[in-house]
Amino acid sequence: MFIRDLLQTKPVTFSCELFPPKAGTDLARADEVVEQTARLKPDFISVTYGASGNTSHNTLRMARRIEENGCTALAHLTCVSASRSDVAVRLDAMQQSGVQNVLALRGDLPEGETKPADACFQHANELVEAIRAHGEFCIGGACYPEGHVESASQEEDIANLKRKVEAGCDFLTTQMFFDNNVLYRFLYKLYAKGITVPVLAGIMPVTNKKQMTRIIRLSGTSLPPRFQNILDRFGDDSAAMEQAGIAYATEQIIDLVANGVRGVHLYTMNRPDIAGRIASNLSHILGKDA
Ligand code: FAD
């Protein structure tokens, strides 16, 4: 099923993100994570993609498993290290596996790696064009409510985002954010610039302080004082942090839906138990029988 059709018909969508195992490792555990996540009946499940492409077959394998479990899959694809023929091979493989939805990303070169000589994409808008030219896919793109770390200003980032949408994105998914007002301000700016495709709000339930500190540093996401207080108070007590993180994400989603946001994408970090507790807290709000 094309995600763009789901987004048109459902009042609110709830989706989950998973990451694939490193090449050859722990495929059985990955299958379990897919099965447990699919049991939550999200509208779709996405699978991330290693920027250098060396776990790409596991992304596709996991996407196939998602479809086999009766759920719509969204396979991420990055282009920073890819040639045109690499991209064509991956899109062909997706089509052969029945995966119809792709999140088109530039990605970041892993530290210490240099761009291969035949890598030919500079930005995600070029990948979106290549996917459109390749065949019938529903295409998503990434967006950044606080601006992408490389952009000189949010205005510049939104102008680039517009190019990406005009290249053929059907929808956008945001980077995580912890202050909903940041998202609301961003959505107004997109609307003012004529970006009207659906925007799914990326929500990260923070259940582990150490992991979070690194992610926040890399992504440049700001922490509102209310959230910082939670991290300071409960960050060293894993059980308490987990409860607080689930409660915070739950509250964020309630506020988003109450304010008219029509898609929530949960960064599950491969924790279907945590995604399940959030879905269960929101069963009536998201229209799911958890
Ligand atoms: P782009 O859209 O190319 O933007 C990158 C920067 O370039 C921005 O500053 C933008 O303003 C600028 N820019 C864009 N187009 C142009 C242009 N035409 N000319 C000049 N400047 C331009 N990474 C992974 O490795 N694997 C994943 O699976 C993955 N999934 C993600 C999912 C989501 C929802 C998000 C938000 C991010 C994800 N990332 C993933 C991280 C992402 O790859 C990085 O944030 C990366 O730095 C930017 O990717 P992009 O597709 O947004 O790039």
mmCIF file of C-alpha atoms in Angstrom, residues 116-275:
data_model
loop_
_atom_site.group_PDB
_atom_site.id
_atom_site.type_symbol
_atom_site.label_atom_id
_atom_site.label_comp_id
_atom_site.label_asym_id
_atom_site.label_seq_id
_atom_site.Cartn_x
_atom_site.Cartn_y
_atom_site.Cartn_z
ATOM 1 C CA PRO A 116 33.569 6.969 -3.389
ATOM 2 C CA ALA A 117 34.658 8.277 -6.817
ATOM 3 C CA ASP A 118 31.404 7.156 -8.481
ATOM 4 C CA ALA A 119 29.115 8.709 -5.798
ATOM 5 C CA CYS A 120 27.059 11.239 -7.727
ATOM 6 C CA PHE A 121 24.318 12.614 -5.476
ATOM 7 C CA GLN A 122 24.877 15.862 -3.573
ATOM 8 C CA HIS A 123 21.501 16.201 -1.892
ATOM 9 C CA ALA A 124 18.333 14.253 -1.227
ATOM 10 C CA ASN A 125 16.329 16.213 -3.845
ATOM 11 C CA GLU A 126 18.472 14.546 -6.539
ATOM 12 C CA LEU A 127 17.676 11.123 -5.084
ATOM 13 C CA VAL A 128 13.966 11.970 -5.043
ATOM 14 C CA GLU A 129 14.214 12.827 -8.767
ATOM 15 C CA ALA A 130 16.043 9.564 -9.489
ATOM 16 C CA ILE A 131 13.409 7.514 -7.640
ATOM 17 C CA ARG A 132 10.563 9.303 -9.452
ATOM 18 C CA ALA A 133 12.252 8.563 -12.782
ATOM 19 C CA HIS A 134 12.807 4.918 -11.825
ATOM 20 C CA GLY A 135 9.239 3.833 -11.200
ATOM 21 C CA GLU A 136 6.067 4.000 -9.165
ATOM 22 C CA PHE A 137 7.010 4.609 -5.511
ATOM 23 C CA CYS A 138 5.549 6.656 -2.699
ATOM 24 C CA ILE A 139 8.453 8.891 -1.608
ATOM 25 C CA GLY A 140 9.062 10.485 1.787
ATOM 26 C CA GLY A 141 11.749 12.970 2.806
ATOM 27 C CA ALA A 142 13.291 14.183 6.072
ATOM 28 C CA CYS A 143 12.770 17.644 7.560
ATOM 29 C CA TYR A 144 14.154 19.487 10.543
ATOM 30 C CA PRO A 145 11.909 21.656 12.773
ATOM 31 C CA GLU A 146 15.000 23.342 14.276
ATOM 32 C CA GLY A 147 16.868 23.533 10.942
ATOM 33 C CA HIS A 148 19.415 21.007 9.657
ATOM 34 C CA VAL A 149 22.796 21.309 11.417
ATOM 35 C CA GLU A 150 24.591 22.236 8.163
ATOM 36 C CA SER A 151 22.213 25.056 7.213
ATOM 37 C CA ALA A 152 23.191 28.661 7.860
ATOM 38 C CA SER A 153 19.568 29.510 8.711
ATOM 39 C CA GLN A 154 16.166 27.874 8.960
ATOM 40 C CA GLU A 155 15.006 29.973 5.987
ATOM 41 C CA GLU A 156 17.756 28.466 3.834
ATOM 42 C CA ASP A 157 16.895 24.966 5.043
ATOM 43 C CA ILE A 158 13.200 25.460 4.250
ATOM 44 C CA ALA A 159 14.066 26.769 0.748
ATOM 45 C CA ASN A 160 16.080 23.568 0.182
ATOM 46 C CA LEU A 161 13.238 21.500 1.613
ATOM 47 C CA LYS A 162 10.907 23.095 -0.910
ATOM 48 C CA ARG A 163 13.164 21.907 -3.734
ATOM 49 C CA LYS A 164 13.037 18.396 -2.300
ATOM 50 C CA VAL A 165 9.242 18.430 -2.097
ATOM 51 C CA GLU A 166 8.967 19.829 -5.634
ATOM 52 C CA ALA A 167 11.238 17.027 -6.855
ATOM 53 C CA GLY A 168 8.464 14.624 -5.853
ATOM 54 C CA CYS A 169 8.125 13.969 -2.099
ATOM 55 C CA ASP A 170 4.685 12.743 -1.105
ATOM 56 C CA PHE A 171 5.233 13.396 2.594
ATOM 57 C CA LEU A 172 7.849 14.497 5.143
ATOM 58 C CA THR A 173 8.915 13.074 8.488
ATOM 59 C CA THR A 174 10.500 15.340 11.075
ATOM 60 C CA GLN A 175 13.615 14.952 13.088
ATOM 61 C CA MET A 176 12.760 14.357 16.751
ATOM 62 C CA PHE A 177 11.842 17.383 18.846
ATOM 63 C CA PHE A 178 10.893 17.725 22.508
ATOM 64 C CA ASP A 179 9.011 21.017 22.458
ATOM 65 C CA ASN A 180 5.809 20.897 20.409
ATOM 66 C CA ASN A 181 5.850 24.669 19.929
ATOM 67 C CA VAL A 182 9.012 24.187 17.850
ATOM 68 C CA LEU A 183 6.998 21.976 15.501
ATOM 69 C CA TYR A 184 3.994 24.304 15.354
ATOM 70 C CA ARG A 185 6.196 27.293 14.423
ATOM 71 C CA PHE A 186 7.925 25.169 11.764
ATOM 72 C CA LEU A 187 4.615 24.010 10.262
ATOM 73 C CA TYR A 188 3.419 27.606 9.939
ATOM 74 C CA LYS A 189 6.639 28.497 8.105
ATOM 75 C CA LEU A 190 6.273 25.540 5.716
ATOM 76 C CA TYR A 191 2.715 26.501 4.981
ATOM 77 C CA ALA A 192 3.742 30.118 4.326
ATOM 78 C CA LYS A 193 6.298 28.857 1.781
ATOM 79 C CA GLY A 194 3.717 26.704 0.010
ATOM 80 C CA ILE A 195 4.908 23.319 1.361
ATOM 81 C CA THR A 196 1.632 21.514 1.847
ATOM 82 C CA VAL A 197 2.496 17.783 1.791
ATOM 83 C CA PRO A 198 1.663 15.867 5.007
ATOM 84 C CA VAL A 199 4.288 16.239 7.750
ATOM 85 C CA LEU A 200 4.641 13.358 10.203
ATOM 86 C CA ALA A 201 5.872 14.345 13.664
ATOM 87 C CA GLY A 202 8.908 12.281 14.741
ATOM 88 C CA ILE A 203 8.678 11.440 18.449
ATOM 89 C CA MET A 204 11.527 9.855 20.381
ATOM 90 C CA PRO A 205 10.626 8.264 23.720
ATOM 91 C CA VAL A 206 13.747 8.909 25.769
ATOM 92 C CA THR A 207 14.338 6.005 28.093
ATOM 93 C CA ASN A 208 18.111 6.040 28.373
ATOM 94 C CA LYS A 209 20.052 9.177 29.275
ATOM 95 C CA LYS A 210 23.417 8.063 27.899
ATOM 96 C CA GLN A 211 22.093 7.076 24.484
ATOM 97 C CA MET A 212 20.107 10.303 24.333
ATOM 98 C CA THR A 213 22.945 12.644 25.170
ATOM 99 C CA ARG A 214 24.847 11.415 22.092
ATOM 100 C CA ILE A 215 21.846 11.557 19.745
ATOM 101 C CA ILE A 216 20.914 15.050 20.879
ATOM 102 C CA ARG A 217 24.485 16.270 20.428
ATOM 103 C CA LEU A 218 24.662 14.929 16.853
ATOM 104 C CA SER A 219 21.227 16.153 15.780
ATOM 105 C CA GLY A 220 21.382 19.603 17.379
ATOM 106 C CA THR A 221 17.930 19.076 18.965
ATOM 107 C CA SER A 222 17.222 21.494 21.808
ATOM 108 C CA LEU A 223 15.908 20.379 25.176
ATOM 109 C CA PRO A 224 13.183 22.419 26.878
ATOM 110 C CA PRO A 225 13.817 22.992 30.620
ATOM 111 C CA ARG A 226 10.917 20.677 31.526
ATOM 112 C CA PHE A 227 12.551 17.815 29.662
ATOM 113 C CA GLN A 228 16.055 18.670 30.926
ATOM 114 C CA ASN A 229 14.720 18.507 34.505
ATOM 115 C CA ILE A 230 13.397 15.003 33.829
ATOM 116 C CA LEU A 231 16.761 13.890 32.446
ATOM 117 C CA ASP A 232 18.595 15.445 35.417
ATOM 118 C CA ARG A 233 16.234 13.940 38.000
ATOM 119 C CA PHE A 234 15.692 10.442 36.579
ATOM 120 C CA GLY A 235 18.528 9.947 34.060
ATOM 121 C CA ASP A 236 20.589 7.743 36.380
ATOM 122 C CA ASP A 237 17.680 5.496 37.394
ATOM 123 C CA SER A 238 16.838 3.425 34.320
ATOM 124 C CA ALA A 239 13.395 2.242 35.512
ATOM 125 C CA ALA A 240 12.319 5.765 36.494
ATOM 126 C CA MET A 241 13.751 7.255 33.279
ATOM 127 C CA GLU A 242 11.799 4.718 31.228
ATOM 128 C CA GLN A 243 8.515 5.632 32.949
ATOM 129 C CA ALA A 244 9.187 9.356 32.603
ATOM 130 C CA GLY A 245 10.225 8.992 28.935
ATOM 131 C CA ILE A 246 7.061 7.079 28.069
ATOM 132 C CA ALA A 247 4.889 9.603 29.920
ATOM 133 C CA TYR A 248 6.623 12.549 28.193
ATOM 134 C CA ALA A 249 6.220 11.043 24.701
ATOM 135 C CA THR A 250 2.577 10.191 25.485
ATOM 136 C CA GLU A 251 1.857 13.777 26.538
ATOM 137 C CA GLN A 252 3.648 15.168 23.501
ATOM 138 C CA ILE A 253 1.491 13.034 21.188
ATOM 139 C CA ILE A 254 -1.757 13.952 22.949
ATOM 140 C CA ASP A 255 -0.937 17.637 22.500
ATOM 141 C CA LEU A 256 0.045 17.127 18.831
ATOM 142 C CA VAL A 257 -3.152 15.293 17.944
ATOM 143 C CA ALA A 258 -5.261 17.817 19.907
ATOM 144 C CA ASN A 259 -3.648 20.563 17.804
ATOM 145 C CA GLY A 260 -4.457 18.916 14.499
ATOM 146 C CA VAL A 261 -1.237 17.042 13.667
ATOM 147 C CA ARG A 262 -2.289 14.092 11.524
ATOM 148 C CA GLY A 263 0.716 11.784 11.643
ATOM 149 C CA VAL A 264 2.928 10.612 14.509
ATOM 150 C CA HIS A 265 6.082 8.587 13.788
ATOM 151 C CA LEU A 266 7.662 6.895 16.795
ATOM 152 C CA TYR A 267 11.429 6.382 16.885
ATOM 153 C CA THR A 268 11.232 3.076 18.741
ATOM 154 C CA MET A 269 14.973 2.262 18.904
ATOM 155 C CA ASN A 270 13.844 -1.365 18.359
ATOM 156 C CA ARG A 271 11.895 -1.375 21.649
ATOM 157 C CA PRO A 272 8.419 -2.707 20.744
ATOM 158 C CA ASP A 273 7.677 -2.978 24.487
ATOM 159 C CA ILE A 274 8.042 0.789 24.862
ATOM 160 C CA ALA A 275 6.156 1.526 21.631
#
